Amino acid sequence: MPTQTITSAGPNIRTKLPGPNAQKILKGDSQYISPSYTRSYPLVAKKGHGSIIEDVDGNEFLDFSSGIAVCSTGHCHPEVVAAIQKQAAELIHMSGTDFYYENMVTLGERLAKTAPMSGPVRVYYGNSGTEAVEAAMKLARYHTKRQGIIAFYGAFHGRTMGALSLTASNVQQLRRFFPVVPGVVHAPFPYSYRRPEGMSEAQFIKECIAFIEEKIFKTIMPPEECAAIFIEPIQGEGGYVPVPTEYMQELRRICDKHGILLVADEVQSGAGRSGKMWAIEHTGVEPDIITMAKGIASGMPLGVTMSRAEIMDWVPGSHASTFGGNPICIEAALATLNVLEREAIANAETVGNHILRRISKWTQTHPMVGDVRGRGLMIGVEIVKDQKTRATAHDERDRMVDLAFERGALYLGAGENSIRIAPPLILTAEQADMGMDILEECISIVEKENK
C-alpha cells in the first residue's frame, strides 16, 4: 500500500493559491480539457487521506466536499485501497452483462440487507448516478407499461438525456439540449424555507400535494398513464433540502392509489450520509425503486438501481452495461459497506448533529444566513441578502466559498445560494469545528463587505 505523507489534521497552506505547479496544470487544462466542467476554485488535487486533500504544491486542505459527496469513507481509506489492490491483481474485467462475477451476487446480497423496502429485491449495476437513474426510468416504464414520469423543480438526477429530462436545478444543464426525453413533468418541491409568506408548513405541504392531484393529474397527465414519481429524499443540487416526512407520506399514498412507482434518488443522500443508510428511512416511507452511486464505492465508479424483486421483471437484452458491476468497483463497495456499517454511519449522525447544534445559531448571529438545515453530514447553509426578504445571494455565496478555499477548507455551493457541508463520514468533531470556524469567518467577512 502506498505510503501517505499527509500529516496534518487540518489545513496547512504553504503557497499562494494557486501555487506554481497548479498554475502550470491549469494552463494545460484550459488548452486540452472540455470547458463544460464546473470548477469552483483552482484546486489541483494530488493525494488524499481521511478528510485531508493535498494539492500539487503541497498545500493541505480540510475537505467538506468529499469529491461531491463521493468519498464517504474518506480519501484512500486503507481497507478500500487494499480491496481495490487485491482485486486488480486477480481480475479487472470480463463483463457482467455476458458472464458472471461472484462478487456481483455478494454485493447484491449485502445491499438487499440494507434495502429501505420490505420483501425481496434485485439490483442492476451501472457506472454512475445518472446511469442508475436512467435504468430506473427504463425499468419503471417497462414494468408499468406507462410513459409518464413526475419529477420536481430543483431536482438533479444527472446529465445524460434521460436523467436530464428529470433534472430541473439549473437551466444551463438543459440549454441547447432540447428535446429531452418526453413524458416528464415537474411539480413544486416542498422547500419549506421558500414557502409563501404567512403560510404554515402544513398548508404549504398540502398545496404542493394538491398541485400533483389537482393540476398535473387533471390537466396534463392522467394518473393511469404515470409510471413513476422520482424524488430526492434530500435535494442535492437544489440546495440540500430535506423532504418533509408528511410530504413523503402523501407521495406514497398517491402512488399506492394510482399504481405509480415511487423512486427515491439516493445518489447523493444515500450510503450513510444522512446518518442512516438511506435518507428516506428518516421518513418511514418505503420506495419501490432506489438509485445509488457516489458514496457507495468510496470513489470508484459504480451506480446501482435496486427495486422490489417483482418490479425488475425485464427480460435479457432490455438493459445492460459493459462495465457496470466491474469487479474492482464491487470490491470497493463491499469494503465501503464494512466501514459504513461498523463506524461511519454512526459518526455521520454524531458529528452531523454536533455541526447542526453549533451552526443553527447562525440565523440569529449572521444576517446573511437565512436557513440551516440537513441530516447527518448533508447540511445546507442558505445565504441571503436579507433575512426578511430572503433575497438570494448567489455571488456572495460564491465569495464565501472562495474565501474558505484560500483558508484551506473545501466547500461547494448547492442550489442558487446555499453552501453544502458534505465532508467524509469519518470526519472528527475537532475537524468539524475547524471547518466551521473557517466558514463562519468567511461569512463574517462577506457580511462586512456588503454592509
XYZ file of C-alpha atoms in Angstrom:
451
model
C 0.000 0.000 0.000
C 1.434 3.434 -0.917
C 2.825 5.488 1.948
C 0.771 8.530 2.899
C 2.794 11.683 3.555
C -0.076 13.874 4.697
C 0.411 14.590 8.373
C -1.966 17.395 9.347
C -5.445 17.039 10.821
C -6.448 20.396 9.376
C -5.485 22.994 6.785
C -1.840 23.747 6.015
C -1.417 26.340 3.247
C 2.213 26.732 2.142
C 1.955 28.783 -1.064
C -0.122 31.492 -2.630
C -3.123 29.844 -4.272
C -2.979 28.556 -6.902
C 0.668 27.556 -6.430
C 3.243 27.394 -9.233
C 2.662 23.730 -10.063
C -1.099 24.210 -10.022
C -0.789 27.170 -12.380
C 1.021 25.016 -14.963
C -1.721 22.394 -14.811
C -4.486 24.988 -15.042
C -2.859 26.310 -18.223
C -2.805 22.826 -19.748
C -6.372 22.198 -18.641
C -7.562 25.308 -20.454
C -5.913 24.004 -23.629
C -6.875 20.328 -23.625
C -9.881 19.713 -21.342
C -13.556 20.261 -22.078
C -14.733 23.673 -20.870
C -18.061 22.163 -19.811
C -16.789 21.243 -16.349
C -17.858 23.476 -13.466
C -14.812 24.295 -11.351
C -15.451 26.493 -8.313
C -11.821 27.351 -7.485
C -8.349 26.257 -8.646
C -7.750 23.152 -6.539
C -5.420 20.702 -8.301
C -5.608 17.592 -6.129
C -2.676 15.206 -5.890
C -3.310 12.945 -2.917
C -5.769 12.450 -0.099
C -6.034 10.724 3.245
C -9.026 10.749 5.542
C -10.565 14.230 5.413
C -7.442 15.923 4.040
C -6.593 16.700 0.407
C -3.099 17.735 -0.677
C -2.600 19.687 -3.891
C 0.321 19.567 -6.332
C 2.135 22.308 -4.404
C 1.950 20.580 -1.030
C -0.935 22.645 0.342
C -3.245 20.646 2.597
C -6.988 21.300 2.732
C -9.736 20.141 5.053
C -12.327 18.648 2.736
C -16.007 19.460 3.271
C -16.981 18.370 -0.246
C -15.650 14.770 -0.277
C -15.491 14.772 -4.071
C -19.151 15.872 -4.332
C -20.320 13.544 -1.549
C -18.443 10.576 -3.045
C -15.587 9.743 -0.654
C -17.848 8.506 2.113
C -15.121 6.600 3.955
C -12.617 9.393 3.474
C -9.874 9.665 0.913
C -7.961 6.444 0.291
C -9.341 4.517 3.246
C -6.825 1.689 3.787
C -9.484 -1.039 3.704
C -10.898 0.247 0.434
C -7.422 0.639 -1.072
C -6.497 -2.913 -0.037
C -9.686 -4.311 -1.586
C -9.019 -2.476 -4.855
C -5.390 -3.628 -5.000
C -6.245 -7.242 -4.281
C -8.969 -7.412 -6.922
C -6.897 -5.561 -9.537
C -4.263 -8.290 -9.279
C -6.859 -11.033 -9.824
C -9.369 -9.831 -12.437
C -10.060 -6.367 -13.815
C -12.814 -7.080 -16.337
C -14.786 -9.831 -18.036
C -18.200 -8.078 -18.284
C -21.058 -8.943 -16.000
C -23.550 -8.398 -18.830
C -22.433 -11.563 -20.655
C -20.705 -13.566 -17.948
C -20.924 -13.906 -14.168
C -18.964 -12.488 -11.229
C -19.297 -13.977 -7.768
C -18.902 -10.610 -6.092
C -21.859 -9.143 -8.016
C -24.017 -11.606 -6.106
C -22.182 -10.939 -2.836
C -22.780 -7.196 -3.084
C -26.378 -7.722 -4.152
C -26.984 -9.756 -1.008
C -25.285 -7.122 1.167
C -27.291 -4.294 -0.374
C -30.520 -6.259 -0.031
C -29.986 -6.316 3.731
C -29.882 -2.510 3.725
C -32.901 -2.067 1.453
C -35.396 0.546 2.689
C -38.254 -1.513 1.263
C -39.675 -4.786 2.612
C -39.561 -8.083 0.780
C -37.065 -9.450 -1.752
C -35.169 -7.048 -4.002
C -32.990 -7.186 -7.108
C -30.146 -4.911 -8.217
C -28.866 -3.607 -11.531
C -25.274 -2.361 -11.823
C -24.120 0.632 -13.845
C -21.248 3.073 -13.600
C -22.691 6.294 -12.204
C -25.643 8.041 -10.607
C -27.041 9.203 -13.915
C -26.892 5.621 -15.229
C -28.712 4.395 -12.132
C -31.444 6.957 -12.799
C -31.628 6.042 -16.497
C -32.061 2.400 -15.520
C -34.798 3.329 -13.046
C -36.629 5.325 -15.728
C -36.497 2.464 -18.196
C -37.458 -0.105 -15.571
C -40.449 1.956 -14.416
C -41.740 2.294 -17.974
C -41.054 -1.348 -18.753
C -42.789 -2.705 -15.670
C -45.829 -0.431 -15.632
C -46.246 -0.195 -19.415
C -46.801 3.532 -18.829
C -44.818 6.504 -20.119
C -45.409 9.450 -17.768
C -42.931 10.478 -15.085
C -43.144 13.215 -12.450
C -40.029 14.915 -11.078
C -39.523 18.124 -9.092
C -38.278 21.651 -9.550
C -34.822 21.930 -8.028
C -34.043 18.283 -8.776
C -30.767 16.997 -10.112
C -30.815 13.458 -11.448
C -27.937 13.575 -13.925
C -26.923 14.920 -17.335
C -27.444 12.052 -19.806
C -30.548 12.620 -21.890
C -32.998 10.544 -19.866
C -31.819 11.724 -16.456
C -31.516 15.251 -17.846
C -35.235 15.242 -18.605
C -35.845 14.840 -14.853
C -33.270 17.455 -13.847
C -34.575 20.937 -13.061
C -31.948 22.672 -10.938
C -30.059 24.887 -13.399
C -31.153 25.929 -16.876
C -27.576 25.760 -18.177
C -27.724 21.991 -17.773
C -30.576 21.965 -20.308
C -29.643 24.836 -22.617
C -29.270 23.746 -26.277
C -30.058 20.095 -25.497
C -33.782 20.058 -26.306
C -35.708 17.969 -26.980
C -35.038 15.864 -23.920
C -36.930 12.624 -23.256
C -40.666 13.382 -23.479
C -43.320 12.403 -20.977
C -41.775 14.121 -17.945
C -43.477 16.899 -15.965
C -42.282 18.769 -12.889
C -44.031 19.615 -9.637
C -43.093 22.111 -6.897
C -40.684 20.683 -4.340
C -41.768 21.181 -0.695
C -38.963 23.659 0.009
C -40.321 24.924 3.307
C -37.967 27.897 3.699
C -39.200 29.245 0.349
C -42.913 28.863 1.083
C -45.170 31.914 0.623
C -45.057 34.421 3.467
C -47.735 33.804 6.066
C -48.350 30.190 5.004
C -47.767 27.423 7.551
C -45.557 24.488 6.658
C -48.543 22.133 6.914
C -50.545 24.244 4.468
C -47.563 24.511 2.142
C -47.184 20.724 2.049
C -50.899 20.424 1.342
C -50.605 22.899 -1.548
C -47.641 21.034 -3.041
C -49.521 17.728 -2.953
C -52.601 19.390 -4.430
C -50.510 20.531 -7.405
C -49.964 16.894 -8.361
C -53.508 15.726 -7.754
C -55.441 18.810 -8.866
C -53.172 20.226 -11.577
C -50.980 17.534 -13.116
C -53.457 14.655 -12.935
C -56.404 16.763 -14.039
C -54.785 18.777 -16.814
C -51.683 17.229 -18.408
C -51.027 13.649 -17.217
C -53.745 11.123 -16.415
C -52.643 9.233 -13.290
C -53.215 5.891 -15.024
C -50.517 6.887 -17.532
C -47.946 7.902 -14.897
C -45.236 5.275 -14.417
C -43.216 6.809 -11.588
C -42.526 9.752 -9.327
C -38.813 10.479 -8.854
C -37.751 12.363 -5.732
C -34.546 13.016 -3.799
C -35.237 12.479 -0.062
C -32.785 15.332 0.426
C -32.446 17.514 -2.648
C -28.772 17.824 -3.508
C -28.062 20.388 -6.214
C -31.345 22.044 -5.275
C -29.785 23.314 -2.042
C -29.535 20.387 0.437
C -33.212 20.489 1.292
C -34.778 17.514 3.149
C -38.258 16.386 2.114
C -40.753 16.788 4.981
C -41.917 13.433 6.304
C -45.585 14.360 5.814
C -44.968 15.131 2.148
C -43.219 11.817 1.513
C -46.092 10.001 3.194
C -48.537 11.782 0.895
C -46.486 10.812 -2.158
C -46.653 7.188 -1.032
C -50.426 7.499 -0.717
C -50.740 8.920 -4.229
C -48.525 6.205 -5.691
C -50.463 3.417 -3.948
C -53.784 4.890 -5.071
C -52.837 5.032 -8.753
C -50.357 2.164 -9.157
C -47.420 4.544 -9.611
C -43.876 3.598 -8.627
C -42.123 5.769 -6.038
C -38.431 6.175 -6.892
C -36.012 7.508 -4.276
C -32.912 9.018 -5.857
C -30.310 8.440 -3.142
C -27.280 9.034 -5.343
C -26.139 11.907 -3.115
C -28.141 11.398 0.077
C -27.541 7.670 0.448
C -24.695 5.431 1.631
C -24.916 6.706 5.194
C -24.560 10.422 4.517
C -27.769 11.358 6.359
C -26.909 9.342 9.465
C -28.962 6.406 8.200
C -28.014 4.119 5.343
C -30.718 5.687 3.160
C -32.147 9.149 3.769
C -35.701 8.019 3.014
C -35.525 5.949 6.203
C -35.919 9.187 8.171
C -39.486 9.400 6.831
C -40.541 5.795 7.419
C -41.731 5.594 3.793
C -40.760 2.648 1.594
C -39.844 3.339 -2.048
C -40.372 0.892 -4.892
C -37.054 1.690 -6.544
C -33.925 3.324 -5.148
C -30.909 4.640 -7.039
C -27.439 4.868 -5.535
C -23.897 5.794 -6.584
C -21.410 8.393 -5.261
C -20.611 7.245 -1.705
C -21.421 3.566 -2.245
C -17.913 2.704 -3.516
C -15.757 5.453 -1.953
C -14.754 6.995 -5.282
C -14.821 4.043 -7.655
C -17.393 4.360 -10.494
C -20.430 2.326 -9.503
C -24.124 3.029 -9.849
C -26.827 0.712 -8.549
C -30.550 0.557 -9.212
C -32.400 -1.506 -6.604
C -36.073 -2.388 -6.802
C -38.625 -4.693 -5.318
C -37.942 -8.046 -6.971
C -41.332 -8.232 -8.691
C -40.713 -4.890 -10.396
C -37.420 -5.922 -12.007
C -39.181 -8.175 -14.492
C -37.479 -7.119 -17.700
C -36.060 -9.844 -19.928
C -32.456 -10.313 -21.145
C -31.393 -7.591 -23.542
C -33.745 -4.976 -22.109
C -30.903 -3.089 -20.429
C -27.212 -3.696 -19.745
C -23.802 -2.064 -19.322
C -20.410 -3.360 -20.459
C -18.567 -2.001 -17.437
C -21.417 -1.987 -14.906
C -20.574 -4.011 -11.832
C -16.845 -4.030 -12.582
C -15.206 -6.407 -10.086
C -12.814 -3.758 -8.731
C -15.691 -1.349 -8.105
C -17.718 -4.102 -6.463
C -14.890 -4.912 -4.060
C -14.537 -1.219 -3.242
C -18.256 -1.135 -2.453
C -18.033 -4.197 -0.203
C -15.153 -2.627 1.727
C -17.083 0.646 1.897
C -20.107 -1.105 3.382
C -17.881 -2.638 6.050
C -16.639 0.795 7.110
C -20.080 2.409 6.885
C -21.800 -0.240 8.957
C -19.026 -0.513 11.521
C -18.487 3.170 12.252
C -19.055 5.788 9.553
C -22.865 5.964 9.546
C -22.954 6.397 13.310
C -20.206 9.004 13.061
C -22.152 10.888 10.379
C -25.081 11.166 12.769
C -22.940 12.165 15.760
C -20.701 14.698 14.033
C -23.575 15.959 11.877
C -25.613 16.698 14.991
C -22.563 18.385 16.512
C -22.290 20.688 13.479
C -26.021 21.415 13.401
C -26.083 22.320 17.091
C -23.267 24.759 16.545
C -24.392 26.445 13.327
C -28.142 26.507 13.985
C -27.496 29.763 15.874
C -26.068 31.414 12.760
C -29.539 32.528 11.688
C -29.541 34.726 14.817
C -25.908 35.840 14.717
C -25.324 36.262 10.974
C -27.728 38.437 8.974
C -26.796 36.729 5.696
C -27.608 33.210 6.946
C -31.256 32.618 6.113
C -31.575 28.936 6.927
C -29.584 25.985 8.257
C -30.904 22.505 7.543
C -29.899 18.931 6.902
C -29.455 15.458 8.262
C -26.229 13.759 9.265
C -23.326 15.114 7.235
C -25.545 16.503 4.476
C -26.099 20.066 5.682
C -27.071 23.192 3.786
C -26.447 26.803 4.813
C -28.622 29.187 2.795
C -27.095 32.598 2.146
C -29.447 35.562 1.621
C -29.037 39.280 1.070
C -31.643 39.995 3.733
C -33.365 37.641 6.147
C -36.688 39.446 5.858
C -36.943 39.404 2.065
C -34.964 36.148 1.718
C -33.443 37.516 -1.482
C -30.917 35.002 -2.802
C -27.233 35.891 -2.513
C -25.567 33.839 -5.263
C -22.422 35.917 -5.769
C -21.962 36.411 -2.046
C -22.231 32.646 -1.507
C -19.556 32.056 -4.145
C -17.332 34.642 -2.471
C -17.632 32.794 0.846
C -16.671 29.513 -0.815
C -13.621 31.143 -2.446
C -12.520 32.678 0.853
C -12.775 29.285 2.548
C -10.569 27.760 -0.157
C -7.945 30.421 0.470
C -8.002 29.436 4.150
C -7.693 25.722 3.444
C -11.287 24.449 3.637
C -13.052 22.963 0.622
C -16.760 23.730 0.280
C -19.092 23.735 -2.710
C -22.261 25.607 -3.455
C -25.641 23.904 -3.749
C -28.624 25.431 -5.466
C -28.639 29.112 -6.261
C -27.380 30.369 -2.914
C -26.610 27.601 -0.414
C -23.320 26.195 0.845
C -23.168 22.440 1.192
C -21.441 20.784 4.107
C -20.673 17.271 2.899
C -17.394 16.018 4.385
C -16.243 12.407 4.501
C -18.295 10.458 7.013
C -15.197 9.784 9.105
C -14.741 13.487 9.917
C -13.852 14.104 13.554
C -15.591 16.627 15.798
C -12.283 18.517 16.047
C -12.069 18.789 12.259
C -15.713 19.796 12.103
C -15.000 22.681 14.476
C -12.001 23.753 12.361
C -14.166 23.797 9.265
C -16.992 25.698 10.942
C -14.521 28.253 12.316
C -13.279 28.911 8.790
C -16.747 29.015 7.253
C -18.058 31.388 9.906
C -15.065 33.678 9.400
C -15.766 33.765 5.664
C -19.447 34.526 6.220
C -18.490 37.384 8.560
C -16.057 38.831 6.010
C -18.684 38.916 3.270
C -21.257 40.387 5.649
C -18.887 43.244 6.432
C -18.142 43.733 2.731
C -21.848 44.022 1.979
C -22.823 46.457 4.741
